[in-house]
Short mmCIF file of C-alpha atoms in Angstrom, two decimals:
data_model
loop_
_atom_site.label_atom_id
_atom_site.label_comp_id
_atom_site.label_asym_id
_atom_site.label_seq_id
_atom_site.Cartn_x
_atom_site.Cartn_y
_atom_site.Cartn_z
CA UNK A 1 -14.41 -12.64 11.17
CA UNK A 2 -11.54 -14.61 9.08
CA UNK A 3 -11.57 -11.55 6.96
CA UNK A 4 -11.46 -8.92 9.21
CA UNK A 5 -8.58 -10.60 11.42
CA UNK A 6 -6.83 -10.99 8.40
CA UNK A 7 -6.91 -7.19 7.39
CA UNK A 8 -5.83 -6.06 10.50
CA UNK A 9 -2.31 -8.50 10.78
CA UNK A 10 -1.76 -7.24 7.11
CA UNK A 11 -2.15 -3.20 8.85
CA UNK A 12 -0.12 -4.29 11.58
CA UNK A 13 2.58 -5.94 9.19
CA UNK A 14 2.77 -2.59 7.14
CA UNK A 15 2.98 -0.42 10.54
CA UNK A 16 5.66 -2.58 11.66
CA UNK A 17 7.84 -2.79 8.29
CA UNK A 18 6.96 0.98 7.97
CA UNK A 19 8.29 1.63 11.31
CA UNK A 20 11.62 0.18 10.76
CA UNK A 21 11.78 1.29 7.10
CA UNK A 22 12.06 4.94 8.92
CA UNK A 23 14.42 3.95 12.00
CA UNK A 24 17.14 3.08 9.27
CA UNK A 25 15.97 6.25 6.94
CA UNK A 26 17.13 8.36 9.48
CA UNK A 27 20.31 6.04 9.58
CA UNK A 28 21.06 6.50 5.98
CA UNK A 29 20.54 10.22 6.21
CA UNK A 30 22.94 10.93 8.51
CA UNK A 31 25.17 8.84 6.79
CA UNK A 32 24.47 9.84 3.41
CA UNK A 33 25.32 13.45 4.69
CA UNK A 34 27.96 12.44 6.65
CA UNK A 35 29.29 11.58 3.49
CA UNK A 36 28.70 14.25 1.80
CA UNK A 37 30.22 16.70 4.21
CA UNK A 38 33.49 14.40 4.96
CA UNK A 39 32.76 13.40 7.60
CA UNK A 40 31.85 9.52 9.21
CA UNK A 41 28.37 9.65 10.64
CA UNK A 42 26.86 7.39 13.22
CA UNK A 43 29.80 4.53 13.32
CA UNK A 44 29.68 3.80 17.41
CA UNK A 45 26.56 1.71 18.44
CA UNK A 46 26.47 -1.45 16.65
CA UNK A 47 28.42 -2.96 13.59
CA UNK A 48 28.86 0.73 11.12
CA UNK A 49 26.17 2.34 13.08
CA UNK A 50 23.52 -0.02 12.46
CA UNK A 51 21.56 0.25 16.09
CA UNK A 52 22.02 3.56 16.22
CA UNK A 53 18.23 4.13 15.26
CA UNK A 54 17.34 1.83 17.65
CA UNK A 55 19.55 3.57 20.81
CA UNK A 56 17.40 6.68 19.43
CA UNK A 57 13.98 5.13 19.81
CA UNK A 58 14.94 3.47 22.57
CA UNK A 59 16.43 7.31 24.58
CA UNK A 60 13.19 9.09 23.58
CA UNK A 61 10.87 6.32 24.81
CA UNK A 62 12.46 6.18 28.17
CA UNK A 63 12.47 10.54 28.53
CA UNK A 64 9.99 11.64 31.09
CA UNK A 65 7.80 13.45 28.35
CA UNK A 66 7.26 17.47 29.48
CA UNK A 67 3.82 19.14 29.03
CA UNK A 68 4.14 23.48 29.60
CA UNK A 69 2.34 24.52 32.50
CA UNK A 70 0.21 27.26 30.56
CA UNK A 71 -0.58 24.68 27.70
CA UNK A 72 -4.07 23.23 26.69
CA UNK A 73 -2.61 19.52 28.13
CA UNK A 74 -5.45 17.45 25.99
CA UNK A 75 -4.72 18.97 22.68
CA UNK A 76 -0.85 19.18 23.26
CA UNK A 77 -0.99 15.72 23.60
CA UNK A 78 -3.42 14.79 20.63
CA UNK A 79 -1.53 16.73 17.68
CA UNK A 80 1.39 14.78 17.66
CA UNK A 81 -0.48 11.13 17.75
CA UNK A 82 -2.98 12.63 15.34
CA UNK A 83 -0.58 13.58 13.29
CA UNK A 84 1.24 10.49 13.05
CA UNK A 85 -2.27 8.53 12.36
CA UNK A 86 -2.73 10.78 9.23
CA UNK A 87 1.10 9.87 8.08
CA UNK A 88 -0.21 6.00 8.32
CA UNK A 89 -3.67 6.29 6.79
CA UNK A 90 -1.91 7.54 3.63
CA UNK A 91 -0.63 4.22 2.97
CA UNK A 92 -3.36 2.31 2.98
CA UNK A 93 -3.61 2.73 -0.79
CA UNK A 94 0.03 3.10 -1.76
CA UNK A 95 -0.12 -0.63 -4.16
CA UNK A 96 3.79 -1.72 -3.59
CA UNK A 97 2.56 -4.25 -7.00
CA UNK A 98 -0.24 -5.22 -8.91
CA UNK A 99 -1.39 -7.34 -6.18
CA UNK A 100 -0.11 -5.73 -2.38
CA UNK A 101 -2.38 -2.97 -1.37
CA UNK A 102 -4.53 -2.81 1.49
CA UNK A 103 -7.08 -0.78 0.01
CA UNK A 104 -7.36 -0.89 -3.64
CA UNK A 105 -9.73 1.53 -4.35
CA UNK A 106 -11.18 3.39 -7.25
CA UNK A 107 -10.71 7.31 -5.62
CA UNK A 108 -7.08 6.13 -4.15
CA UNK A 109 -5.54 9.75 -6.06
CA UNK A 110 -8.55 11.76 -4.13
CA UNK A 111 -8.05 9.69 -1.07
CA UNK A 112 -4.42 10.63 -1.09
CA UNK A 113 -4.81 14.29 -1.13
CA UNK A 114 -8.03 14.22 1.31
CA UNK A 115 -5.01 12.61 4.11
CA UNK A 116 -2.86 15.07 2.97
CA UNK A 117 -5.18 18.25 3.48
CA UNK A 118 -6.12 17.09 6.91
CA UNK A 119 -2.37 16.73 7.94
CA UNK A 120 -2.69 20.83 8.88
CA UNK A 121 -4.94 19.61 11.67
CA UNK A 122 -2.23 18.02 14.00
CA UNK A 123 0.37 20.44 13.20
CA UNK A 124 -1.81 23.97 13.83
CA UNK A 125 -2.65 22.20 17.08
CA UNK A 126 0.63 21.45 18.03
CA UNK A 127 1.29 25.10 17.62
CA UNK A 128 -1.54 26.57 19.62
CA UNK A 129 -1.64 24.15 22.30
CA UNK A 130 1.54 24.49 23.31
CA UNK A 131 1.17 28.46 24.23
CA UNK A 132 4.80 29.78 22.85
CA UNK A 133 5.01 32.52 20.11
CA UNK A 134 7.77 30.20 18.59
CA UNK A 135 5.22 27.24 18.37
CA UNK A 136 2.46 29.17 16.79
CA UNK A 137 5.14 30.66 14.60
CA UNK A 138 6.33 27.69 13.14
CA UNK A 139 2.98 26.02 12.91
CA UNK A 140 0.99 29.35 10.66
CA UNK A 141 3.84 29.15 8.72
CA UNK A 142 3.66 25.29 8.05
CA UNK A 143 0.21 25.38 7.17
CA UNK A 144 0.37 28.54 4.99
CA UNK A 145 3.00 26.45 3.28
CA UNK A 146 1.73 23.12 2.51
CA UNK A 147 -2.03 24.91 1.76
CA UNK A 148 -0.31 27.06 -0.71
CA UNK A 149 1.67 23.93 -2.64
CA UNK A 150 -1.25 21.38 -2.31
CA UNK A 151 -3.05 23.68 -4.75
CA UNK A 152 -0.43 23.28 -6.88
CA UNK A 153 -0.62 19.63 -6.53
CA UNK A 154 -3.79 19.16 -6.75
CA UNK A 155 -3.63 20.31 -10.55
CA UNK A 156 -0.84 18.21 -11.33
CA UNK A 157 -3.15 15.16 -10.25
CA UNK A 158 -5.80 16.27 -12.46
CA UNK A 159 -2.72 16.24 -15.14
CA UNK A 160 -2.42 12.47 -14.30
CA UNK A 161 -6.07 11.66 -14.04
CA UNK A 162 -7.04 12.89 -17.46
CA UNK A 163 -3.50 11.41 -18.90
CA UNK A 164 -4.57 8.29 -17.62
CA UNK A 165 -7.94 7.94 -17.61
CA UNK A 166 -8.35 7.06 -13.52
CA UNK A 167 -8.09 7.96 -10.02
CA UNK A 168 -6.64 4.46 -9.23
CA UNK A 169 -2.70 3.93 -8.54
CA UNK A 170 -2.86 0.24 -9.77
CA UNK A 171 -4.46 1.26 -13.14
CA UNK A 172 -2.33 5.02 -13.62
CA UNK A 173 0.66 2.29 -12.97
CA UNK A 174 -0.93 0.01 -15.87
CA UNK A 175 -1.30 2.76 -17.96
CA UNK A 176 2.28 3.85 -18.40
CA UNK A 177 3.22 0.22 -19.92
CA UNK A 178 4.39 1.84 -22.83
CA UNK A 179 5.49 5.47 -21.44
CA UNK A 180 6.06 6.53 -18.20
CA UNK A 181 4.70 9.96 -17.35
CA UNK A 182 7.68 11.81 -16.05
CA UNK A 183 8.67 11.60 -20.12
CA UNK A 184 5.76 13.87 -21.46
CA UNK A 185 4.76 15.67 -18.28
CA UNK A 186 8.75 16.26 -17.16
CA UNK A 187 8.13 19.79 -16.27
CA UNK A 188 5.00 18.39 -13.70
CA UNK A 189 7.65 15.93 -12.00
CA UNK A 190 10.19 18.57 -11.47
CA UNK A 191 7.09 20.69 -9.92
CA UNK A 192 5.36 17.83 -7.88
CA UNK A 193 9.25 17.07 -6.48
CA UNK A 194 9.43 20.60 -5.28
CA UNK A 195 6.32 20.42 -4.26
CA UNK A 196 6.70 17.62 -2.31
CA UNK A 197 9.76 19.05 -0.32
CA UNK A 198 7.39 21.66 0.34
CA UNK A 199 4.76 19.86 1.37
CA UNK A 200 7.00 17.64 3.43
CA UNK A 201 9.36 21.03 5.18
CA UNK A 202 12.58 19.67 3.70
CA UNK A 203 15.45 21.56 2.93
CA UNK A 204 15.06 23.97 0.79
CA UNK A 205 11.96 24.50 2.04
CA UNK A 206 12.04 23.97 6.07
CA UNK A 207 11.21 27.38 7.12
CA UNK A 208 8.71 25.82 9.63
CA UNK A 209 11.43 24.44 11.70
CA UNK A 210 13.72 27.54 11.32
CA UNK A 211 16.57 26.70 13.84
CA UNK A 212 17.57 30.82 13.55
CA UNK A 213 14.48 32.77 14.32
CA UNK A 214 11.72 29.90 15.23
CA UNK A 215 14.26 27.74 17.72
CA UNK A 216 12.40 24.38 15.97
CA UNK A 217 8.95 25.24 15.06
CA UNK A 218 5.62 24.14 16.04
CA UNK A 219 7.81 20.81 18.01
CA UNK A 220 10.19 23.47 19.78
CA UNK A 221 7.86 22.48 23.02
CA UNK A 222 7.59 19.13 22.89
CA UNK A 223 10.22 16.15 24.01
CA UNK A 224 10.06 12.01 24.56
CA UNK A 225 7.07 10.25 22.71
CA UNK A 226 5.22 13.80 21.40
CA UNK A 227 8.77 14.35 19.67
CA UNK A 228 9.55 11.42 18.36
CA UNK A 229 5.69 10.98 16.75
CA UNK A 230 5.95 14.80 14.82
CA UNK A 231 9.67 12.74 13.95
CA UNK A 232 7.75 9.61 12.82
CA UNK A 233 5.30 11.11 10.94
CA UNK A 234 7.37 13.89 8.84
CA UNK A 235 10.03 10.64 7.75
CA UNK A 236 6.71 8.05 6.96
CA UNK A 237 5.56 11.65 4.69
CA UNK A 238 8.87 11.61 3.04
CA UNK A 239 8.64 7.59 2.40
CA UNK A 240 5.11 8.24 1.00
CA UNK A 241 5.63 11.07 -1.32
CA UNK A 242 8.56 9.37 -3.06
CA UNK A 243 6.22 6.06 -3.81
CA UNK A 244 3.92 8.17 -4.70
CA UNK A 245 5.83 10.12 -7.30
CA UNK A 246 7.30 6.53 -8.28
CA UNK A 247 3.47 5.61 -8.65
CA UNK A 248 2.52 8.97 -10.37
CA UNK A 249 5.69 9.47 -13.17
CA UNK A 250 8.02 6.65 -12.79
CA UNK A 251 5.30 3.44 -13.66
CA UNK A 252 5.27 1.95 -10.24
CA UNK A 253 6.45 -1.43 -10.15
CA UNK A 254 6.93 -1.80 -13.84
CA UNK A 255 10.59 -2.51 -14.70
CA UNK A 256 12.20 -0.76 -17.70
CA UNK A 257 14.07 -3.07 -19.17
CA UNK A 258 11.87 -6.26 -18.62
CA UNK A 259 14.39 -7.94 -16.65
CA UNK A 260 11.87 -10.03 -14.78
CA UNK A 261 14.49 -11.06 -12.57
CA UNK A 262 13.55 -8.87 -10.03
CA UNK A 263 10.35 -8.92 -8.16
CA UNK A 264 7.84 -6.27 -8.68
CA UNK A 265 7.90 -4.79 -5.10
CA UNK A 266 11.78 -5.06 -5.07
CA UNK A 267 11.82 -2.53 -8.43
CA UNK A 268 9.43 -0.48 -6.36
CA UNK A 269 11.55 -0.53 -3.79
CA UNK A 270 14.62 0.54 -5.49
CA UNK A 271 12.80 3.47 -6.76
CA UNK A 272 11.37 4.76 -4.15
CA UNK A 273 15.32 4.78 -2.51
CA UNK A 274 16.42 6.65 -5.21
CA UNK A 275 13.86 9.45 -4.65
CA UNK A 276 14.66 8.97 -0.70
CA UNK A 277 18.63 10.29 -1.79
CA UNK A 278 16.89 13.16 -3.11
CA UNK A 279 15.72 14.26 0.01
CA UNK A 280 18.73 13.62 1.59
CA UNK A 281 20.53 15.54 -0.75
CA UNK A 282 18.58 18.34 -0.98
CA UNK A 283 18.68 18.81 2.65
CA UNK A 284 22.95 18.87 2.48
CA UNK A 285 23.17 20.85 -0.72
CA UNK A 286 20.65 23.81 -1.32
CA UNK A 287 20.50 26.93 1.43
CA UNK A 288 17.19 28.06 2.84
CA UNK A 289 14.76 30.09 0.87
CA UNK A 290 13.05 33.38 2.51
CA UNK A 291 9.76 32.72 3.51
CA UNK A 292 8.31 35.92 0.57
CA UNK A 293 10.26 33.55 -1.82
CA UNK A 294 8.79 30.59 -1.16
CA UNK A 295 5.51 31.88 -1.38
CA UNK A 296 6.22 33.75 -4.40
CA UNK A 297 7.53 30.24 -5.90
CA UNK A 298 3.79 28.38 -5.43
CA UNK A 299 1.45 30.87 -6.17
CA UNK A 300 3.12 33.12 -9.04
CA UNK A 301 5.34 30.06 -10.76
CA UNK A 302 4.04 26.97 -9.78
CA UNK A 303 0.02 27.66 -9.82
CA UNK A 304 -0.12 29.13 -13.07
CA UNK A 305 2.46 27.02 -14.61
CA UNK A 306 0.77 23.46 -13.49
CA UNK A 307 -3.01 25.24 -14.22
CA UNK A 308 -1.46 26.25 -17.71
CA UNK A 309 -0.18 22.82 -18.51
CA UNK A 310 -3.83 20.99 -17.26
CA UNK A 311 -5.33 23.07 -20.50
CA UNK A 312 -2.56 22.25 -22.60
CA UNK A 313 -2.72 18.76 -21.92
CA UNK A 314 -6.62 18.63 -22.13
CA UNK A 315 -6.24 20.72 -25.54
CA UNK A 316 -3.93 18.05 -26.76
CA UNK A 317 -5.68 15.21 -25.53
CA UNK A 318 -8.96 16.67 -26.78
CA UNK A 319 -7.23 17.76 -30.43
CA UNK A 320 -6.10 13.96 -31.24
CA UNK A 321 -9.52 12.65 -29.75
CA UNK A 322 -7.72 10.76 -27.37
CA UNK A 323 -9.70 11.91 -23.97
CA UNK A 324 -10.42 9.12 -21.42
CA UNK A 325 -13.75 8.33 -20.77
CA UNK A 326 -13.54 9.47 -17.09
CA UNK A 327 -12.98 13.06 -18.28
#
């Protein structure tokens, strides 16, 4: 009983930190961009801004929340919850150190891409429920998109596993004590990234929410709470690729120059932020791709390339009799 109540204040601790880790994301994109296009940003509602994440939250909670006439009303209203439980179940294995995860367990990389796969789910039902050509639009195109780069992703894990010798994030972050990955797989971390803003529909890659021809997707119908979840869940995706990719290339926690100053989940941390700028930048630098390119990019570049360098990593791995035992 101890146990159990125990597990469930450490779930509600990580919701909660999660939660505000987002609000004051959102924050530091729009003044990261503001920035970048010279302008100030958010600078009214608190000291620099700092509650303006907070007058957000606090405007969409208190909107009456609008449900089309001609929609299916109990699905419209599941996708966007259901989609935002998938974006938290993903970090129950995400190990922040050696010793703070919630679930350490041995399948955590096959785990990880079983949450991902299912996130489709909420946002093909968003797009059919609501009953608007610009909803189902938005939401075929979404899950065209993130089916076609999970394939794609799903190769560069194998790339990890049989580097590493494991499916589990604690020991692929032991395992890069004396080499990250990102160093002899730095054509797979360029991939995953771009993979990742695919998977996540960032900028370049945000043709789902197409403000020109698809008004804003498969969310163009919804408003209040139902928003602001689909808003929750893409930013918590964002904040769990980059750990992930931290996790995957970068050696986790592990600090490279053994300054042991810093805390273990405070190098983590700063990581993961630096991957978060990314994301920001991408979205105020690069233009929109067409949709045929896009497509083009993940099944003529990206599957062959990542499938190619699986065998040339086995082949090298196998040549210096140096295979894990898991493979």
């Amino acid at each position: 009983m101890f146990f159990l109540l125990y597990q469930i204040i450490k779930i509600l601790i990580l919701i909660v930190c999660l939660l505000i880790s987002v609000a004051y994301f959102t924050l530091a994109e729009r003044k990261i961009m503001g920035g970048i296009q010279r302008r100030r940003g958010p600078n009214v509602i608190g000291f620099v801004g700092l509650f303006q994440p907070l007058a957000d939250g606090l405007k969409l909670f208190v909107k009456e929340t609008v449900i089309p006439t001609s929609s299916n009303r109990i699905l419209f209203i599941i996708a966007p919850m259901l989609t935002f439980f998938l974006s938290l179940m993903g970090w129950l294995i995400l190990p922040f150190n050696e010793d703070t995860v919630l679930f350490d367990g041995n399948l955590g990389l096959l785990y990880f891409f079983a949450i991902s796969s299912l996130c489709v789910y909420g946002i093909i039902l968003s797009g059919w429920s609501s009953n608007s050509k610009y909803s189902l639009l938005g939401s075929l195109r979404s899950v065209a998109q993130m089916i076609s780069y999970e394939i794609s992703m799903g190769f560069i894990f194998l790339i990890i596993i049989v580097s590493c010798g494991s499916l589990n994030l604690i020991e692929i972050v032991v395992s890069q004590q004396k080499i990250w990955n990102f160093l002899p797989h730095f054509p797979m971390f360029i991939a995953f990234f771009i993979a990742a803003l695919a998977e996540t529909n960032r900028h370049p890659f945000d043709l789902p929410e197409a403000e020109a021809e698809l008004v804003s997707g498969y969310n163009v119908e919804y408003s209040a709470m139902g928003f602001a979840l689909f808003f929750l869940a893409e930013y918590a995706n964002m904040l769990l690729i980059s750990g992930l990719t931290v996790i995957l290339f970068f050696g986790g926690w592990l600090n490279p120059f053994h300054i042991y100053i810093f805390p273990a989940s405070l190098t983590f941390s700063l990581k993961l932020s630096l991957f978060v700028i990314f994301f920001i930048w991408a979205r105020a630098a690069l233009p929109r791709y067409r949709y045929d390119q896009l497509m083009l990019l993940g099944w003529k570049i990206f599957l062959p390339f990542s499938l190619g360098w699986l065998i040339f990593t086995i082949s090298i791995l196998i040549l210096f009799d140096y295979l894990p035992n898991c493979c």
